[in-house]
């Protein structure tokens, strides 16, 4: 009588969730997360350069247009890594290197936590300093677009 082995080979492990499909993140997703994370840091007046803010303000006024949380942010997104560039305007009096370090750390933390991507770099360009006496550029644009009309609510 042939001898049978009572020990069977272990069954292969079922595939993990990561092996059952791929997750693709749009560039806009990373840009929005980075924009929200940057806005959490006090001392930032606005994101983006003056030109991008002007176009964004005009786009916001178009019926059906949405404001862009990712304005002033550019991201490159790969399968496992991302690199982010951000342009911002700071409030007068803040210590720019300290602010930049806080913004960078908050963006890295938020993007890595929410997306699982490794953030390889966050480049920050400080394009302007907002002075307390300067009117907001958005306010200037609104008065120019309003055509001298009196506000209805005071």
mmCIF file of N, CA and C in Angstrom, residues 1 45 54 66 103 116 127 154:
data_model
loop_
_atom_site.group_PDB
_atom_site.id
_atom_site.type_symbol
_atom_site.label_atom_id
_atom_site.label_comp_id
_atom_site.label_asym_id
_atom_site.label_seq_id
_atom_site.Cartn_x
_atom_site.Cartn_y
_atom_site.Cartn_z
ATOM 1 N N UNK A 1 0.825 -1.156 0.000
ATOM 2 C CA UNK A 1 0.000 0.000 0.000
ATOM 3 C C UNK A 1 0.886 1.241 0.000
ATOM 4 N N UNK A 45 -1.099 85.412 3.441
ATOM 5 C CA UNK A 45 -2.181 86.292 2.998
ATOM 6 C C UNK A 45 -2.967 85.639 1.862
ATOM 7 N N UNK A 54 -5.573 87.113 -10.165
ATOM 8 C CA UNK A 54 -6.461 87.940 -10.979
ATOM 9 C C UNK A 54 -7.341 87.064 -11.858
ATOM 10 N N UNK A 66 -16.127 77.705 -10.188
ATOM 11 C CA UNK A 66 -15.801 77.336 -8.811
ATOM 12 C C UNK A 66 -14.473 77.965 -8.425
ATOM 13 N N UNK A 103 4.795 75.677 6.568
ATOM 14 C CA UNK A 103 3.969 75.353 5.402
ATOM 15 C C UNK A 103 4.436 74.042 4.790
ATOM 16 N N UNK A 116 -1.054 58.665 0.673
ATOM 17 C CA UNK A 116 -0.114 57.551 0.710
ATOM 18 C C UNK A 116 1.095 57.770 -0.184
ATOM 19 N N UNK A 127 6.105 85.369 -3.371
ATOM 20 C CA UNK A 127 6.018 86.345 -4.457
ATOM 21 C C UNK A 127 5.768 87.775 -4.000
ATOM 22 N N UNK A 154 -24.470 98.114 3.581
ATOM 23 C CA UNK A 154 -23.381 98.829 4.211
ATOM 24 C C UNK A 154 -23.206 98.406 5.638
#
